[in-house]
Short mmCIF file of C-alpha atoms in Angstrom, two decimals:
data_model
loop_
_atom_site.label_atom_id
_atom_site.label_comp_id
_atom_site.label_asym_id
_atom_site.label_seq_id
_atom_site.Cartn_x
_atom_site.Cartn_y
_atom_site.Cartn_z
CA MET A 661 -0.30 0.15 -0.14
CA ARG A 662 1.07 3.80 -0.70
CA ILE A 663 0.39 5.64 2.03
CA ALA A 664 -0.06 9.32 2.11
CA SER A 665 1.82 10.13 5.07
CA ASP A 666 3.25 13.81 4.67
CA TRP A 667 0.19 15.49 5.72
CA LYS A 668 0.64 18.08 8.49
CA ASP A 669 -3.19 19.66 8.72
CA TYR A 670 -5.03 16.75 8.07
CA GLU A 671 -4.95 13.26 10.04
CA ILE A 672 -6.74 10.02 10.78
CA ILE A 673 -6.90 9.99 14.44
CA ASP A 674 -8.58 6.92 15.43
CA ALA A 675 -11.08 4.45 13.35
CA SER A 676 -13.65 1.93 14.86
CA GLY A 677 -17.06 0.72 14.51
CA GLY A 678 -17.69 1.86 10.89
CA GLU A 679 -16.42 5.45 11.56
CA LYS A 680 -13.26 7.31 11.26
CA LEU A 681 -12.41 10.32 13.40
CA GLU A 682 -10.40 13.11 11.67
CA ARG A 683 -8.47 16.43 12.27
CA TRP A 684 -9.11 18.96 9.11
CA GLY A 685 -6.80 21.58 10.42
CA ASP A 686 -8.23 22.43 14.06
CA VAL A 687 -11.48 20.84 13.15
CA LEU A 688 -12.36 17.15 14.34
CA LEU A 689 -14.92 15.20 12.02
CA ILE A 690 -16.55 11.83 12.69
CA ARG A 691 -17.67 10.37 9.49
CA PRO A 692 -18.70 6.71 7.81
CA ASP A 693 -16.38 4.36 6.15
CA PRO A 694 -17.39 0.87 4.93
CA GLN A 695 -14.00 -0.43 5.27
CA ILE A 696 -13.98 0.12 9.04
CA ILE A 697 -15.35 -3.52 10.01
CA TRP A 698 -13.46 -3.79 13.19
CA ASP A 699 -14.82 -2.40 16.66
CA THR A 700 -12.12 -1.37 18.66
CA PRO A 701 -12.81 0.33 21.88
CA LYS A 702 -13.07 4.34 21.33
CA THR A 703 -10.92 5.03 24.36
CA CYS A 704 -9.02 8.14 22.51
CA PRO A 705 -10.66 11.49 24.22
CA ASP A 706 -10.72 13.08 21.22
CA TRP A 707 -13.87 11.19 19.91
CA LYS A 708 -15.72 13.08 22.65
CA ARG A 709 -14.37 16.56 21.44
CA ALA A 710 -15.67 16.35 17.80
CA ASP A 711 -16.98 19.21 16.36
CA ALA A 712 -19.64 17.32 13.77
CA ARG A 713 -20.59 14.21 13.11
CA TYR A 714 -22.01 12.73 9.72
CA ILE A 715 -25.11 10.19 10.52
CA ARG A 716 -26.39 8.08 8.01
CA SER A 717 -30.03 7.73 7.53
CA SER A 718 -32.00 4.16 7.11
CA ALA A 719 -33.81 6.07 4.19
CA GLY A 720 -30.42 6.52 2.61
CA GLY A 721 -28.15 9.79 2.56
CA GLY A 722 -27.61 11.23 5.86
CA ALA A 723 -26.81 14.93 7.46
CA TRP A 724 -24.50 16.17 9.76
CA GLU A 725 -24.89 16.70 13.36
CA GLU A 726 -23.06 19.51 14.64
CA TYR A 727 -21.62 19.78 18.32
CA ASN A 728 -19.30 22.69 17.90
CA LEU A 729 -18.60 23.53 14.60
CA ARG A 730 -18.17 27.46 14.55
CA LYS A 731 -17.35 27.54 10.88
CA LYS A 732 -18.88 26.19 7.62
CA GLN A 733 -15.57 26.11 5.55
CA TRP A 734 -11.79 26.67 6.36
CA ASN A 735 -8.35 26.06 4.53
CA ILE A 736 -5.81 23.47 4.99
CA ARG A 737 -2.26 23.28 3.29
CA TYR A 738 -0.63 20.17 1.81
CA LYS A 739 3.07 21.10 1.25
CA GLY A 740 2.73 24.34 -1.38
CA LEU A 741 -1.14 23.78 -1.92
CA THR A 742 -4.01 25.13 -0.32
CA PHE A 743 -7.68 24.02 -0.10
CA GLN A 744 -10.85 25.00 1.16
CA VAL A 745 -12.47 22.35 2.65
CA SER A 746 -16.41 22.18 4.20
CA PRO A 747 -18.67 19.47 5.56
CA THR A 748 -21.15 18.73 2.56
CA GLY A 749 -24.03 16.40 1.76
CA PHE A 750 -23.04 12.93 1.18
CA LYS A 751 -20.21 12.95 3.94
CA HIS A 752 -17.86 14.47 1.82
CA THR A 753 -15.39 17.66 2.67
CA GLY A 754 -14.35 18.52 -1.01
CA LEU A 755 -11.02 16.50 -0.38
CA PHE A 756 -9.48 13.12 -0.23
CA PRO A 757 -6.36 13.26 1.55
CA GLU A 758 -5.20 9.95 0.52
CA GLN A 759 -4.83 11.12 -3.00
CA ALA A 760 -2.04 13.27 -2.04
CA VAL A 761 0.44 10.24 -2.64
CA ASN A 762 -0.65 10.47 -6.36
CA TRP A 763 -0.14 14.28 -6.60
CA ASP A 764 3.32 13.79 -5.27
CA LEU A 765 3.74 11.20 -8.04
CA PHE A 766 2.25 13.12 -10.63
CA SER A 767 4.66 15.91 -9.91
CA GLU A 768 7.55 14.03 -9.86
CA LEU A 769 6.96 12.63 -13.23
CA ILE A 770 6.03 16.30 -14.68
CA ARG A 771 9.30 17.74 -13.17
CA GLY A 772 11.38 14.62 -14.32
CA ALA A 773 9.93 14.77 -17.87
CA GLY A 774 12.21 17.38 -19.11
CA ARG A 775 9.48 18.88 -22.05
CA PRO A 776 6.18 20.28 -21.75
CA VAL A 777 3.52 18.00 -20.57
CA LYS A 778 -0.13 18.71 -21.00
CA VAL A 779 -2.49 16.91 -18.68
CA LEU A 780 -6.12 16.03 -19.05
CA ASN A 781 -7.96 15.34 -15.57
CA LEU A 782 -11.23 14.00 -15.69
CA PHE A 783 -14.12 13.68 -12.73
CA ALA A 784 -11.42 16.29 -11.44
CA TYR A 785 -13.40 17.53 -8.49
CA THR A 786 -12.05 20.19 -6.33
CA GLY A 787 -8.86 19.99 -8.01
CA GLY A 788 -5.89 18.51 -6.26
CA ALA A 789 -4.32 16.61 -8.88
CA THR A 790 -4.82 19.66 -11.09
CA LEU A 791 -3.18 21.86 -8.48
CA ALA A 792 -0.15 19.48 -8.26
CA CYS A 793 0.05 18.86 -11.94
CA ALA A 794 0.07 22.90 -12.66
CA ALA A 795 2.62 23.41 -9.81
CA ALA A 796 4.89 21.13 -11.51
CA GLY A 797 4.98 23.09 -14.61
CA ALA A 798 2.12 21.27 -16.52
CA GLN A 799 -0.64 22.70 -18.69
CA VAL A 800 -3.79 21.06 -17.24
CA CYS A 801 -7.46 20.56 -18.62
CA HIS A 802 -9.67 20.28 -15.71
CA VAL A 803 -13.28 18.59 -16.52
CA ASP A 804 -16.13 18.04 -13.91
CA ALA A 805 -19.69 17.61 -15.02
CA ALA A 806 -20.44 19.67 -11.71
CA LYS A 807 -20.32 23.44 -12.10
CA GLY A 808 -19.94 23.99 -8.13
CA MET A 809 -16.98 21.48 -8.17
CA VAL A 810 -14.89 23.63 -10.86
CA ASN A 811 -15.79 26.72 -9.30
CA TRP A 812 -14.36 25.19 -5.91
CA ALA A 813 -11.03 23.86 -7.80
CA ARG A 814 -10.78 27.33 -9.42
CA GLU A 815 -10.83 29.07 -5.69
CA ASN A 816 -8.37 26.21 -4.53
CA ALA A 817 -6.39 27.52 -7.59
CA ARG A 818 -6.43 30.94 -6.18
CA LEU A 819 -5.62 30.44 -2.70
CA SER A 820 -2.57 28.30 -3.86
CA GLY A 821 -1.23 30.95 -5.88
CA LEU A 822 -1.68 29.08 -9.11
CA ALA A 823 -4.71 31.27 -10.41
CA ASP A 824 -2.53 32.38 -13.51
CA LYS A 825 -1.44 28.73 -14.41
CA PRO A 826 -2.24 27.40 -18.02
CA VAL A 827 -5.51 25.34 -16.77
CA ARG A 828 -8.68 25.39 -18.97
CA TRP A 829 -11.49 25.04 -16.52
CA ILE A 830 -14.28 22.56 -18.46
CA VAL A 831 -17.74 21.88 -17.13
CA ASP A 832 -18.75 18.85 -18.93
CA ASP A 833 -19.66 15.62 -19.22
CA CYS A 834 -16.03 13.46 -19.30
CA LYS A 835 -16.86 10.86 -22.20
CA LYS A 836 -18.86 13.47 -24.48
CA PHE A 837 -15.64 16.07 -23.57
CA VAL A 838 -12.95 13.33 -24.57
CA GLU A 839 -15.27 12.21 -27.61
CA ARG A 840 -15.12 16.02 -28.82
CA GLU A 841 -11.03 16.16 -28.13
CA ILE A 842 -10.58 13.19 -30.15
CA ARG A 843 -12.78 14.74 -33.23
CA ARG A 844 -10.90 17.78 -32.81
CA GLY A 845 -7.31 15.89 -32.78
CA ASN A 846 -6.25 17.58 -29.58
CA ARG A 847 -3.56 15.17 -27.64
CA TYR A 848 -2.23 14.82 -24.19
CA ASP A 849 0.57 13.54 -22.50
CA ALA A 850 -1.17 12.30 -19.45
CA VAL A 851 -4.60 11.64 -18.35
CA ILE A 852 -5.75 11.18 -14.69
CA MET A 853 -9.09 9.51 -14.37
CA ASP A 854 -10.65 9.98 -11.02
CA PRO A 855 -14.56 8.45 -11.52
CA PRO A 856 -16.86 7.84 -9.01
CA SER A 857 -18.33 4.33 -8.31
CA TYR A 858 -21.68 5.41 -8.70
CA GLY A 859 -23.42 8.46 -10.18
CA ARG A 860 -25.73 10.32 -12.58
CA GLY A 861 -25.02 11.82 -16.04
CA PRO A 862 -26.55 15.01 -16.69
CA GLY A 863 -29.26 13.46 -18.61
CA GLY A 864 -30.07 10.93 -15.78
CA GLU A 865 -27.98 8.30 -17.17
CA VAL A 866 -26.77 6.03 -14.48
CA TRP A 867 -22.94 5.45 -14.17
CA LYS A 868 -21.92 2.27 -12.38
CA LEU A 869 -17.91 2.45 -12.41
CA GLU A 870 -17.64 -1.33 -12.86
CA GLU A 871 -19.82 -1.37 -16.34
CA ALA A 872 -18.31 2.01 -17.66
CA VAL A 873 -15.18 2.23 -16.66
CA TYR A 874 -13.24 -0.18 -19.50
CA GLY A 875 -15.11 1.80 -22.42
CA LEU A 876 -13.64 5.48 -21.16
CA VAL A 877 -10.49 4.11 -20.51
CA ASP A 878 -10.40 2.49 -23.84
CA LEU A 879 -11.46 5.73 -25.39
CA CYS A 880 -9.24 7.81 -23.55
CA THR A 881 -6.36 6.11 -25.40
CA GLN A 882 -7.43 8.01 -28.47
CA VAL A 883 -6.23 11.12 -27.09
CA LEU A 884 -3.04 10.23 -25.65
CA SER A 885 0.26 11.79 -27.70
CA ASP A 886 2.65 9.58 -29.29
CA ASP A 887 4.54 9.53 -26.19
CA PRO A 888 2.45 9.71 -23.19
CA LEU A 889 4.27 10.26 -19.85
CA PHE A 890 1.64 8.61 -17.58
CA PHE A 891 -2.43 7.28 -17.49
CA ALA A 892 -3.55 7.04 -13.97
CA LEU A 893 -6.90 5.46 -12.76
CA ASN A 894 -8.17 5.69 -9.66
CA SER A 895 -11.21 3.52 -8.05
CA TYR A 896 -12.86 3.81 -4.63
CA THR A 897 -15.15 0.76 -5.02
CA THR A 898 -14.12 -1.76 -2.51
CA GLY A 899 -14.96 -4.91 -4.51
CA LEU A 900 -12.71 -3.77 -7.57
CA PRO A 901 -9.31 -4.45 -6.46
CA ALA A 902 -5.96 -2.87 -7.45
CA SER A 903 -5.04 -6.01 -9.70
CA VAL A 904 -8.54 -5.48 -11.74
CA MET A 905 -7.51 -1.70 -12.55
CA GLU A 906 -3.69 -3.11 -13.53
CA TYR A 907 -5.36 -5.36 -16.08
CA LEU A 908 -7.61 -3.04 -17.33
CA LEU A 909 -4.91 -0.71 -18.10
CA GLY A 910 -3.14 -3.71 -19.53
CA VAL A 911 -5.29 -4.37 -22.24
CA THR A 912 -6.36 -1.06 -23.31
CA VAL A 913 -3.25 1.61 -22.52
CA GLY A 914 -0.75 -1.06 -22.48
CA ARG A 915 -1.84 -2.48 -26.09
CA ARG A 916 -1.25 0.85 -27.56
CA TYR A 917 1.91 1.80 -26.20
CA LYS A 918 4.92 0.33 -24.14
CA GLY A 919 5.77 1.33 -21.02
CA GLU A 920 5.27 -0.09 -17.15
CA ILE A 921 1.74 -1.03 -15.50
CA SER A 922 1.31 -1.18 -11.61
CA ALA A 923 -1.53 -0.78 -9.18
CA SER A 924 -1.72 -0.76 -5.39
CA GLU A 925 -4.25 0.30 -2.65
CA ILE A 926 -3.58 3.64 -1.49
CA GLY A 927 -4.55 4.96 2.32
CA LEU A 928 -3.79 6.74 5.34
CA PRO A 929 -1.97 6.34 8.66
CA VAL A 930 -4.50 6.03 11.63
CA ARG A 931 -2.51 7.70 14.74
CA GLU A 932 -4.09 5.76 17.22
CA SER A 933 -3.98 2.14 15.45
CA GLY A 934 -0.41 1.30 16.46
CA GLY A 935 1.20 1.73 13.09
CA TYR A 936 -1.57 0.72 10.65
CA ALA A 937 -3.04 2.49 7.58
CA LEU A 938 -6.98 2.70 6.64
CA PRO A 939 -7.14 1.97 2.90
CA CYS A 940 -8.69 4.26 0.48
CA GLY A 941 -9.03 2.51 -2.77
CA SER A 942 -6.53 1.56 -5.58
CA THR A 943 -4.61 3.62 -8.15
CA ALA A 944 -3.53 2.02 -11.61
CA LEU A 945 -0.54 3.48 -13.02
CA PHE A 946 0.74 3.53 -16.63
CA ARG A 947 4.08 5.31 -17.62
CA ARG A 948 6.70 5.26 -20.01
#
C-alpha cells in the first residue's frame, strides 16, 4: 500500500465501529467508512471532542450533526497547496487526502519529463491533482460535470497562488468531452481519471464504475500523444481490487504503448492504530 503520510493539516486520529475520527486543521469530524469493520474500544478522548458527525439515514443519505462547529468552511495546506474544505452532503468535505500520494507522484513525473507536458484530468472534482500538476509546470485541462466543483477547484487554485497557471476549466460530461477532443485532434501527454463508483449523468444516465470504466479508459487512449508520460486510474469501489485496475490498463493503454503498468492500494495512517493504515481505494498507473 502507498500511504499519504506527509500531511500536517490532516490526520485520521482513530477508526472503529464503521467510523473514522479525523482532524482537518483545527476541526475534528467523525465520518462513516465502510472499510472500518472492526469495533475496537474508542478510548481516545478526541472522540468526545468532535465538532461534527455525519449520521447516515436508514432511508438513504444522511446529515451532519453539529456539536461545536463554528465555521462552515476553512483552509488546510498540503506542502505548497491550499484547499478550502467544508462539510457537504453525502459526508464529503471537498477533498480526498489519500490522493496526496498521487499528487506527489504526478509532480515528480512531470518535473522529471524534461519537456512540456499536457495533462487531462477527468472527474477532476475540486482540483487536487490539477493543482499539483500545474504547480509542477504542466498545462492542465480540468473537466468535471458539476459546475460547483469546478468553481471550488478554481478557488483552490487562487488560494494556492496558481490562478495564472495554464489551466482550462471545463464543465462537461467527461465522456462527451473526450469524444469531442478526439474529433478536434487534441492530444495529451498524461490522463488522470478519478471516476465515482456510482452516479448519474446530466441526462439522468446511471453511471456504474464496473460497467462503464473499460469503455471510457479505452476511449481515452485515443487522446494520448505519441509519447505519453503516464495514465492514472483511481477506484474507490471496495469490490474492485488494484489487480483488476492493473489488468484494465494493460488491455487498453498497454496494448497501444510500451511502458510499465502497476497498481496498488492507497491509504492513510491511523494515529491510534499502533502503526496500521486505512485503505482508501486503489490507483493503477501506466508510465513510459
